[in-house]
Amino acid sequence: MRTKIIIGNWKMNKTRQEAHDTVAAFTELVKNVDGVEFGFCPPFVYLAELASSSSISIGFGAQDVFWAGSGAFTGFTSVAMLQDIGAKYAIIGHSERRGRFGKLEVPASTVGSFAETDETVNLKLKACLAGGIVPIVCCGETLAEREAGNTDSVIATQIAGALDGIVEADMGPLVIAYEPVWAIGTGKVCDSAEANRVCAMIRGCLPASIQATTRIQYGGSVNPGNARELFSMPDIDGGLVGGASLKAEDFAQVVLAAV
Ligand code: PGA
């Protein structure tokens, strides 16, 4: 039995005060909730203080991490630093960090600045697994890839690239998020049966020994209205939630939909 995992990805939102207020209000709403794992990935600048302030079992995590242990890497954050401040998770390879946007809101000429690749995802995943941070590895197809009938091959390639060279015995903490790029921040949720089909396909890409235990989330316009149906599907083990994690009430309802 896989414990469902619901993670709120705040992306680049909230003031410091809003961050604390949201966590406080959310804490009140879920303090008696049992049997589901949940947490937030706030912007880095708030992560340390939120991770040390929580009174109940809310896990906090980073929206990205770097693979090197330390050194001359301006602007980056290591797995050891995440450990040091009590962070639990790191999102790796989010489509927005791969320069793949559901709604393009950046100048096209700047997309290269976001270019996470399967190779950087692999390095970050290895660093997290070695350093005790739970990795949430994102994969997903663009609308053009879906319309060309390439959904499964795109995702299988992303998963193979992420896991390259990692031995099965080390993959235990791995969480995967299936996030169709066209569903992220667009309000267009993927049909639950299709999301389940892709999550099952992803499961089939994993080594046999971890297929039954690895949690695979769905992400992309999850909200209080569609969460229960998505989370009732047999191969969907929770959600990676953007917009609906910004309001405590909405995110609490999404968490409750997984109980
Ligand atoms: P969304 O974002 O819920 O706002 O679509 C999900 C994500 O990007 O993780």
Tab-separated table of N, CA and C in Angstrom, residues 24-172:
chain	number	residue	atom	x	y	z
A	24	ALA	N	0.315	28.674	8.475
A	24	ALA	CA	-0.424	28.658	9.747
A	24	ALA	C	-1.883	28.264	9.520
A	25	ALA	N	-2.507	28.845	8.509
A	25	ALA	CA	-3.917	28.529	8.232
A	25	ALA	C	-4.062	27.074	7.784
A	26	PHE	N	-3.142	26.612	6.956
A	26	PHE	CA	-3.176	25.226	6.475
A	26	PHE	C	-2.999	24.246	7.644
A	27	THR	N	-2.093	24.590	8.546
A	27	THR	CA	-1.833	23.738	9.715
A	27	THR	C	-3.122	23.511	10.501
A	28	GLU	N	-3.879	24.574	10.719
A	28	GLU	CA	-5.148	24.461	11.442
A	28	GLU	C	-6.100	23.498	10.741
A	29	LEU	N	-6.116	23.568	9.422
A	29	LEU	CA	-7.092	22.792	8.648
A	29	LEU	C	-6.743	21.305	8.545
A	30	VAL	N	-5.472	20.976	8.662
A	30	VAL	CA	-5.084	19.568	8.443
A	30	VAL	C	-4.478	18.919	9.689
A	31	LYS	N	-4.572	19.593	10.831
A	31	LYS	CA	-3.839	19.079	11.995
A	31	LYS	C	-4.303	17.686	12.426
A	32	ASN	N	-5.522	17.296	12.069
A	32	ASN	CA	-5.996	15.956	12.458
A	32	ASN	C	-5.980	14.959	11.298
A	33	VAL	N	-5.413	15.364	10.196
A	33	VAL	CA	-5.410	14.483	9.024
A	33	VAL	C	-4.318	13.420	9.183
A	34	ASP	N	-4.692	12.200	8.877
A	34	ASP	CA	-3.792	11.073	9.063
A	34	ASP	C	-3.740	10.233	7.783
A	35	GLY	N	-2.678	9.526	7.572
A	35	GLY	CA	-2.644	8.536	6.500
A	35	GLY	C	-2.270	9.087	5.140
A	36	VAL	N	-1.870	10.351	5.071
A	36	VAL	CA	-1.425	10.940	3.814
A	36	VAL	C	-0.219	11.833	4.115
A	37	GLU	N	0.740	11.845	3.208
A	37	GLU	CA	1.934	12.680	3.403
A	37	GLU	C	1.727	13.983	2.633
A	38	PHE	N	2.084	15.102	3.234
A	38	PHE	CA	1.883	16.369	2.533
A	38	PHE	C	2.965	17.381	2.899
A	39	GLY	N	3.132	18.356	2.027
A	39	GLY	CA	4.147	19.367	2.299
A	39	GLY	C	4.134	20.473	1.261
A	40	PHE	N	5.035	21.424	1.453
A	40	PHE	CA	5.149	22.581	0.558
A	40	PHE	C	6.583	22.708	0.048
A	41	CYS	N	6.710	23.163	-1.174
A	41	CYS	CA	8.001	23.611	-1.686
A	41	CYS	C	7.900	25.119	-1.930
A	42	PRO	N	8.280	25.913	-0.940
A	42	PRO	CA	8.211	27.376	-1.068
A	42	PRO	C	9.445	27.897	-1.799
A	43	PRO	N	9.474	29.179	-2.126
A	43	PRO	CA	10.717	29.762	-2.659
A	43	PRO	C	11.865	29.566	-1.658
A	44	PHE	N	13.069	29.441	-2.173
A	44	PHE	CA	14.236	29.170	-1.324
A	44	PHE	C	14.353	30.141	-0.147
A	45	VAL	N	14.051	31.410	-0.398
A	45	VAL	CA	14.303	32.404	0.650
A	45	VAL	C	13.459	32.181	1.899
A	46	TYR	N	12.366	31.456	1.762
A	46	TYR	CA	11.516	31.195	2.942
A	46	TYR	C	11.686	29.775	3.476
A	47	LEU	N	12.424	28.957	2.768
A	47	LEU	CA	12.429	27.523	3.076
A	47	LEU	C	12.953	27.224	4.482
A	48	ALA	N	14.079	27.796	4.844
A	48	ALA	CA	14.691	27.450	6.131
A	48	ALA	C	13.770	27.831	7.287
A	49	GLU	N	13.231	29.031	7.241
A	49	GLU	CA	12.408	29.445	8.379
A	49	GLU	C	11.104	28.670	8.437
A	50	LEU	N	10.517	28.329	7.302
A	50	LEU	CA	9.285	27.536	7.332
A	50	LEU	C	9.564	26.121	7.818
A	51	ALA	N	10.678	25.552	7.354
A	51	ALA	CA	11.001	24.175	7.746
A	51	ALA	C	11.215	24.065	9.251
A	52	SER	N	11.689	25.133	9.871
A	52	SER	CA	11.954	25.050	11.314
A	52	SER	C	10.766	25.522	12.147
A	53	SER	N	9.732	26.072	11.495
A	53	SER	CA	8.628	26.642	12.283
A	53	SER	C	7.418	25.726	12.379
A	54	SER	N	7.370	24.708	11.560
A	54	SER	CA	6.135	23.919	11.479
A	54	SER	C	5.906	23.082	12.733
A	55	SER	N	4.669	23.073	13.216
A	55	SER	CA	4.364	22.349	14.443
A	55	SER	C	3.789	20.957	14.189
A	56	ILE	N	3.287	20.703	12.987
A	56	ILE	CA	2.792	19.362	12.686
A	56	ILE	C	3.615	18.774	11.553
A	57	SER	N	3.218	17.604	11.107
A	57	SER	CA	4.089	16.900	10.160
A	57	SER	C	3.905	17.391	8.724
A	58	ILE	N	4.158	18.650	8.502
A	58	ILE	CA	4.230	19.185	7.145
A	58	ILE	C	5.692	19.067	6.714
A	59	GLY	N	5.929	18.420	5.574
A	59	GLY	CA	7.292	18.370	5.069
A	59	GLY	C	7.552	19.592	4.193
A	60	PHE	N	8.756	20.101	4.235
A	60	PHE	CA	9.100	21.230	3.366
A	60	PHE	C	10.219	20.814	2.416
A	61	GLY	N	10.190	21.384	1.237
A	61	GLY	CA	11.192	20.996	0.260
A	61	GLY	C	11.557	22.143	-0.656
A	62	ALA	N	12.566	21.888	-1.486
A	62	ALA	CA	13.089	22.889	-2.408
A	62	ALA	C	12.495	22.668	-3.794
A	63	GLN	N	12.449	23.727	-4.562
A	63	GLN	CA	11.937	23.639	-5.938
A	63	GLN	C	13.022	23.211	-6.924
A	64	ASP	N	14.247	23.160	-6.429
A	64	ASP	CA	15.390	22.740	-7.250
A	64	ASP	C	16.555	22.480	-6.300
A	65	VAL	N	17.584	21.849	-6.793
A	65	VAL	CA	18.789	21.597	-6.003
A	65	VAL	C	19.931	21.417	-7.000
A	66	PHE	N	21.162	21.599	-6.533
A	66	PHE	CA	22.307	21.384	-7.431
A	66	PHE	C	23.038	20.107	-7.013
A	67	TRP	N	23.764	19.491	-7.948
A	67	TRP	CA	24.330	18.177	-7.652
A	67	TRP	C	25.664	18.205	-6.929
A	68	ALA	N	26.429	19.289	-7.093
A	68	ALA	CA	27.756	19.313	-6.451
A	68	ALA	C	27.595	19.522	-4.939
A	69	GLY	N	28.580	19.042	-4.187
A	69	GLY	CA	28.499	19.135	-2.726
A	69	GLY	C	28.751	20.531	-2.214
A	70	SER	N	29.689	21.240	-2.825
A	70	SER	CA	30.005	22.618	-2.437
A	70	SER	C	30.922	23.172	-3.514
A	71	GLY	N	31.214	24.456	-3.440
A	71	GLY	CA	32.185	25.003	-4.377
A	71	GLY	C	31.726	26.258	-5.074
A	72	ALA	N	32.420	26.585	-6.139
A	72	ALA	CA	32.209	27.845	-6.848
A	72	ALA	C	31.038	27.701	-7.822
A	73	PHE	N	29.836	27.688	-7.278
A	73	PHE	CA	28.623	27.539	-8.087
A	73	PHE	C	27.643	28.628	-7.689
A	74	THR	N	27.878	29.823	-8.187
A	74	THR	CA	27.108	30.994	-7.765
A	74	THR	C	25.605	30.787	-7.956
A	75	GLY	N	24.875	30.992	-6.881
A	75	GLY	CA	23.419	30.947	-6.971
A	75	GLY	C	22.800	29.581	-6.745
A	76	PHE	N	23.619	28.555	-6.538
A	76	PHE	CA	23.063	27.208	-6.399
A	76	PHE	C	23.001	26.757	-4.939
A	77	THR	N	22.266	25.697	-4.696
A	77	THR	CA	22.046	25.175	-3.350
A	77	THR	C	22.270	23.668	-3.358
A	78	SER	N	23.036	23.170	-2.403
A	78	SER	CA	23.387	21.746	-2.410
A	78	SER	C	22.400	20.912	-1.594
A	79	VAL	N	22.483	19.611	-1.797
A	79	VAL	CA	21.688	18.671	-1.003
A	79	VAL	C	22.049	18.809	0.482
A	80	ALA	N	23.332	18.955	0.777
A	80	ALA	CA	23.755	19.081	2.180
A	80	ALA	C	23.146	20.323	2.831
A	81	MET	N	23.030	21.400	2.065
A	81	MET	CA	22.404	22.616	2.614
A	81	MET	C	20.930	22.367	2.905
A	82	LEU	N	20.265	21.641	2.026
A	82	LEU	CA	18.851	21.311	2.267
A	82	LEU	C	18.728	20.464	3.533
A	83	GLN	N	19.593	19.497	3.667
A	83	GLN	CA	19.608	18.669	4.885
A	83	GLN	C	19.794	19.531	6.115
A	84	ASP	N	20.722	20.462	5.998
A	84	ASP	CA	21.119	21.304	7.130
A	84	ASP	C	19.953	22.124	7.683
A	85	ILE	N	19.056	22.552	6.814
A	85	ILE	CA	17.939	23.390	7.272
A	85	ILE	C	16.661	22.584	7.537
A	86	GLY	N	16.751	21.260	7.423
A	86	GLY	CA	15.581	20.435	7.736
A	86	GLY	C	14.618	20.246	6.582
A	87	ALA	N	15.071	20.492	5.369
A	87	ALA	CA	14.204	20.231	4.218
A	87	ALA	C	14.120	18.725	3.983
A	88	LYS	N	13.001	18.307	3.410
A	88	LYS	CA	12.776	16.872	3.204
A	88	LYS	C	12.813	16.491	1.720
A	89	TYR	N	12.301	17.380	0.873
A	89	TYR	CA	12.136	17.056	-0.545
A	89	TYR	C	12.926	18.019	-1.441
A	90	ALA	N	13.145	17.589	-2.666
A	90	ALA	CA	13.566	18.520	-3.725
A	90	ALA	C	12.850	18.130	-5.010
A	91	ILE	N	12.213	19.104	-5.632
A	91	ILE	CA	11.638	18.888	-6.960
A	91	ILE	C	12.799	18.937	-7.962
A	92	ILE	N	12.814	17.982	-8.880
A	92	ILE	CA	13.894	17.934	-9.880
A	92	ILE	C	13.276	17.880	-11.270
A	93	GLY	N	13.765	18.734	-12.145
A	93	GLY	CA	13.372	18.654	-13.548
A	93	GLY	C	11.950	19.103	-13.826
A	94	HIS	N	11.445	20.037	-13.033
A	94	HIS	CA	10.118	20.592	-13.349
A	94	HIS	C	10.135	21.153	-14.771
A	95	SER	N	9.042	21.012	-15.466
A	95	SER	CA	9.028	21.434	-16.880
A	95	SER	C	9.399	22.905	-17.032
A	96	GLU	N	9.042	23.725	-16.030
A	96	GLU	CA	9.404	25.146	-16.139
A	96	GLU	C	10.912	25.331	-16.056
A	97	ARG	N	11.595	24.447	-15.389
A	97	ARG	CA	13.060	24.511	-15.329
A	97	ARG	C	13.705	23.852	-16.554
A	98	ARG	N	12.899	23.093	-17.267
A	98	ARG	CA	13.386	22.530	-18.537
A	98	ARG	C	13.107	23.502	-19.687
A	99	GLY	N	12.492	24.659	-19.361
A	99	GLY	CA	12.148	25.620	-20.408
A	99	GLY	C	10.947	25.186	-21.208
A	100	ARG	N	10.079	24.369	-20.607
A	100	ARG	CA	8.883	23.878	-21.285
A	100	ARG	C	7.672	24.392	-20.506
A	101	PHE	N	6.963	25.349	-21.092
A	101	PHE	CA	5.878	26.035	-20.388
A	101	PHE	C	4.528	25.714	-21.014
A	102	GLY	N	3.521	25.492	-20.136
A	102	GLY	CA	2.163	25.295	-20.620
A	102	GLY	C	1.642	26.546	-21.304
A	103	LYS	N	1.895	27.691	-20.666
A	103	LYS	CA	1.569	28.993	-21.268
A	103	LYS	C	2.895	29.741	-21.306
A	104	LEU	N	3.393	30.100	-22.453
A	104	LEU	CA	4.695	30.761	-22.521
A	104	LEU	C	4.554	32.208	-22.074
A	105	GLU	N	5.180	32.529	-20.943
A	105	GLU	CA	5.095	33.886	-20.416
A	105	GLU	C	6.464	34.536	-20.354
A	106	VAL	N	7.461	33.917	-20.977
A	106	VAL	CA	8.791	34.516	-21.012
A	106	VAL	C	9.143	34.736	-22.481
A	107	PRO	N	10.022	35.700	-22.762
A	107	PRO	CA	10.420	35.891	-24.161
A	107	PRO	C	11.036	34.604	-24.703
A	108	ALA	N	10.653	34.232	-25.896
A	108	ALA	CA	11.124	32.964	-26.465
A	108	ALA	C	12.647	32.878	-26.454
A	109	SER	N	13.317	34.014	-26.628
A	109	SER	CA	14.781	33.997	-26.710
A	109	SER	C	15.433	33.675	-25.366
A	110	THR	N	14.648	33.681	-24.274
A	110	THR	CA	15.235	33.405	-22.956
A	110	THR	C	15.002	31.972	-22.488
A	111	VAL	N	14.312	31.198	-23.296
A	111	VAL	CA	13.956	29.842	-22.848
A	111	VAL	C	15.198	29.021	-22.488
A	112	GLY	N	16.300	29.245	-23.199
A	112	GLY	CA	17.542	28.517	-22.906
A	112	GLY	C	18.025	28.717	-21.478
A	113	SER	N	17.661	29.801	-20.839
A	113	SER	CA	18.084	30.048	-19.459
A	113	SER	C	17.493	29.030	-18.497
A	114	PHE	N	16.430	28.343	-18.936
A	114	PHE	CA	15.740	27.397	-18.050
A	114	PHE	C	16.148	25.959	-18.335
A	115	ALA	N	17.119	25.776	-19.214
A	115	ALA	CA	17.279	24.473	-19.837
A	115	ALA	C	17.852	23.382	-18.945
A	116	GLU	N	17.023	22.851	-18.082
A	116	GLU	CA	17.333	21.594	-17.390
A	116	GLU	C	17.246	20.472	-18.427
A	117	THR	N	18.130	19.508	-18.352
A	117	THR	CA	18.111	18.383	-19.307
A	117	THR	C	17.955	17.067	-18.544
A	118	ASP	N	17.740	15.993	-19.274
A	118	ASP	CA	17.672	14.681	-18.614
A	118	ASP	C	18.986	14.387	-17.883
A	119	GLU	N	20.079	14.920	-18.415
A	119	GLU	CA	21.383	14.676	-17.781
A	119	GLU	C	21.516	15.436	-16.451
A	120	THR	N	21.070	16.690	-16.419
A	120	THR	CA	21.145	17.415	-15.132
A	120	THR	C	20.164	16.805	-14.131
A	121	VAL	N	19.012	16.355	-14.626
A	121	VAL	CA	18.049	15.682	-13.736
A	121	VAL	C	18.697	14.450	-13.115
A	122	ASN	N	19.406	13.705	-13.927
A	122	ASN	CA	20.078	12.498	-13.451
A	122	ASN	C	21.115	12.819	-12.375
A	123	LEU	N	21.909	13.863	-12.597
A	123	LEU	CA	22.928	14.243	-11.615
A	123	LEU	C	22.281	14.702	-10.302
A	124	LYS	N	21.199	15.469	-10.419
A	124	LYS	CA	20.504	15.959	-9.221
A	124	LYS	C	19.840	14.805	-8.469
A	125	LEU	N	19.280	13.872	-9.237
A	125	LEU	CA	18.647	12.713	-8.599
A	125	LEU	C	19.681	11.898	-7.832
A	126	LYS	N	20.821	11.672	-8.445
A	126	LYS	CA	21.881	10.911	-7.758
A	126	LYS	C	22.300	11.621	-6.467
A	127	ALA	N	22.429	12.946	-6.534
A	127	ALA	CA	22.854	13.704	-5.346
A	127	ALA	C	21.809	13.595	-4.240
A	128	CYS	N	20.537	13.680	-4.587
A	128	CYS	CA	19.476	13.573	-3.572
A	128	CYS	C	19.463	12.185	-2.941
A	129	LEU	N	19.558	11.159	-3.770
A	129	LEU	CA	19.503	9.793	-3.234
A	129	LEU	C	20.701	9.531	-2.324
A	130	ALA	N	21.855	10.090	-2.681
A	130	ALA	CA	23.050	9.894	-1.853
A	130	ALA	C	22.972	10.711	-0.566
A	131	GLY	N	22.245	11.822	-0.613
A	131	GLY	CA	22.267	12.752	0.517
A	131	GLY	C	21.031	12.745	1.392
A	132	GLY	N	20.099	11.839	1.126
A	132	GLY	CA	18.948	11.716	2.032
A	132	GLY	C	17.844	12.730	1.827
A	133	ILE	N	17.765	13.340	0.658
A	133	ILE	CA	16.641	14.225	0.327
A	133	ILE	C	15.713	13.456	-0.622
A	134	VAL	N	14.409	13.492	-0.337
A	134	VAL	CA	13.447	12.765	-1.170
A	134	VAL	C	13.295	13.499	-2.502
A	135	PRO	N	13.677	12.846	-3.606
A	135	PRO	CA	13.602	13.518	-4.907
A	135	PRO	C	12.216	13.353	-5.531
A	136	ILE	N	11.674	14.450	-6.043
A	136	ILE	CA	10.411	14.406	-6.793
A	136	ILE	C	10.767	14.735	-8.231
A	137	VAL	N	10.890	13.705	-9.044
A	137	VAL	CA	11.367	13.870	-10.421
A	137	VAL	C	10.171	14.087	-11.351
A	138	CYS	N	10.188	15.201	-12.069
A	138	CYS	CA	9.059	15.550	-12.937
A	138	CYS	C	9.310	15.096	-14.372
A	139	CYS	N	8.244	14.658	-15.006
A	139	CYS	CA	8.294	14.319	-16.424
A	139	CYS	C	6.962	14.719	-17.051
A	140	GLY	N	6.933	14.840	-18.351
A	140	GLY	CA	5.663	15.182	-18.997
A	140	GLY	C	5.878	15.682	-20.410
A	141	GLU	N	4.837	15.547	-21.197
A	141	GLU	CA	4.908	15.894	-22.617
A	141	GLU	C	4.270	17.251	-22.886
A	142	THR	N	4.732	17.927	-23.918
A	142	THR	CA	4.092	19.167	-24.372
A	142	THR	C	2.853	18.812	-25.202
A	143	LEU	N	2.064	19.824	-25.508
A	143	LEU	CA	0.875	19.588	-26.334
A	143	LEU	C	1.281	19.081	-27.720
A	144	ALA	N	2.339	19.677	-28.273
A	144	ALA	CA	2.786	19.257	-29.613
A	144	ALA	C	3.229	17.796	-29.592
A	145	GLU	N	3.912	17.395	-28.534
A	145	GLU	CA	4.356	15.998	-28.436
A	145	GLU	C	3.160	15.057	-28.289
A	146	ARG	N	2.170	15.485	-27.521
A	146	ARG	CA	0.958	14.653	-27.368
A	146	ARG	C	0.240	14.535	-28.709
A	147	GLU	N	0.067	15.660	-29.378
A	147	GLU	CA	-0.685	15.631	-30.636
A	147	GLU	C	0.039	14.826	-31.719
A	148	ALA	N	1.362	14.733	-31.590
A	148	ALA	CA	2.124	13.933	-32.556
A	148	ALA	C	2.147	12.452	-32.164
A	149	GLY	N	1.463	12.106	-31.067
A	149	GLY	CA	1.408	10.703	-30.644
A	149	GLY	C	2.676	10.237	-29.933
A	150	ASN	N	3.447	11.196	-29.410
A	150	ASN	CA	4.744	10.837	-28.828
A	150	ASN	C	4.768	10.854	-27.295
A	151	THR	N	3.606	10.953	-26.669
A	151	THR	CA	3.567	11.077	-25.204
A	151	THR	C	4.403	9.994	-24.518
A	152	ASP	N	4.126	8.747	-24.831
A	152	ASP	CA	4.777	7.663	-24.092
A	152	ASP	C	6.285	7.622	-24.350
A	153	SER	N	6.678	7.876	-25.604
A	153	SER	CA	8.116	7.783	-25.882
A	153	SER	C	8.871	8.950	-25.242
A	154	VAL	N	8.250	10.145	-25.234
A	154	VAL	CA	8.906	11.296	-24.583
A	154	VAL	C	9.116	11.007	-23.102
A	155	ILE	N	8.081	10.492	-22.473
A	155	ILE	CA	8.169	10.255	-21.026
A	155	ILE	C	9.114	9.098	-20.713
A	156	ALA	N	9.047	8.044	-21.506
A	156	ALA	CA	9.957	6.913	-21.274
A	156	ALA	C	11.409	7.370	-21.396
A	157	THR	N	11.675	8.261	-22.349
A	157	THR	CA	13.042	8.780	-22.514
A	157	THR	C	13.451	9.617	-21.297
A	158	GLN	N	12.519	10.458	-20.804
A	158	GLN	CA	12.831	11.277	-19.622
A	158	GLN	C	13.117	10.391	-18.406
A	159	ILE	N	12.329	9.352	-18.238
A	159	ILE	CA	12.518	8.466	-17.079
A	159	ILE	C	13.839	7.697	-17.209
A	160	ALA	N	14.106	7.178	-18.392
A	160	ALA	CA	15.367	6.440	-18.593
A	160	ALA	C	16.562	7.357	-18.341
A	161	GLY	N	16.463	8.608	-18.817
A	161	GLY	CA	17.560	9.561	-18.601
A	161	GLY	C	17.735	9.883	-17.130
A	162	ALA	N	16.644	10.053	-16.430
A	162	ALA	CA	16.709	10.388	-15.001
A	162	ALA	C	17.363	9.264	-14.204
A	163	LEU	N	17.027	8.019	-14.561
A	163	LEU	CA	17.472	6.879	-13.747
A	163	LEU	C	18.805	6.292	-14.206
A	164	ASP	N	19.374	6.844	-15.258
A	164	ASP	CA	20.573	6.263	-15.852
A	164	ASP	C	21.697	6.058	-14.831
A	165	GLY	N	22.171	4.845	-14.736
A	165	GLY	CA	23.325	4.556	-13.881
A	165	GLY	C	23.018	4.453	-12.394
A	166	ILE	N	21.752	4.531	-12.019
A	166	ILE	CA	21.396	4.424	-10.595
A	166	ILE	C	20.967	2.980	-10.323
A	167	VAL	N	21.525	2.372	-9.279
A	167	VAL	CA	21.165	0.974	-9.000
A	167	VAL	C	19.828	0.922	-8.275
A	168	GLU	N	19.074	-0.146	-8.549
A	168	GLU	CA	17.725	-0.285	-7.996
A	168	GLU	C	17.697	-0.111	-6.486
A	169	ALA	N	18.690	-0.671	-5.842
A	169	ALA	CA	18.706	-0.666	-4.378
A	169	ALA	C	18.740	0.749	-3.811
A	170	ASP	N	19.181	1.727	-4.617
A	170	ASP	CA	19.265	3.119	-4.134
A	170	ASP	C	18.020	3.934	-4.461
A	171	MET	N	17.072	3.352	-5.191
A	171	MET	CA	15.945	4.145	-5.702
A	171	MET	C	14.767	4.249	-4.734
A	172	GLY	N	14.885	3.641	-3.577
A	172	GLY	CA	13.755	3.551	-2.647
A	172	GLY	C	12.967	4.827	-2.428
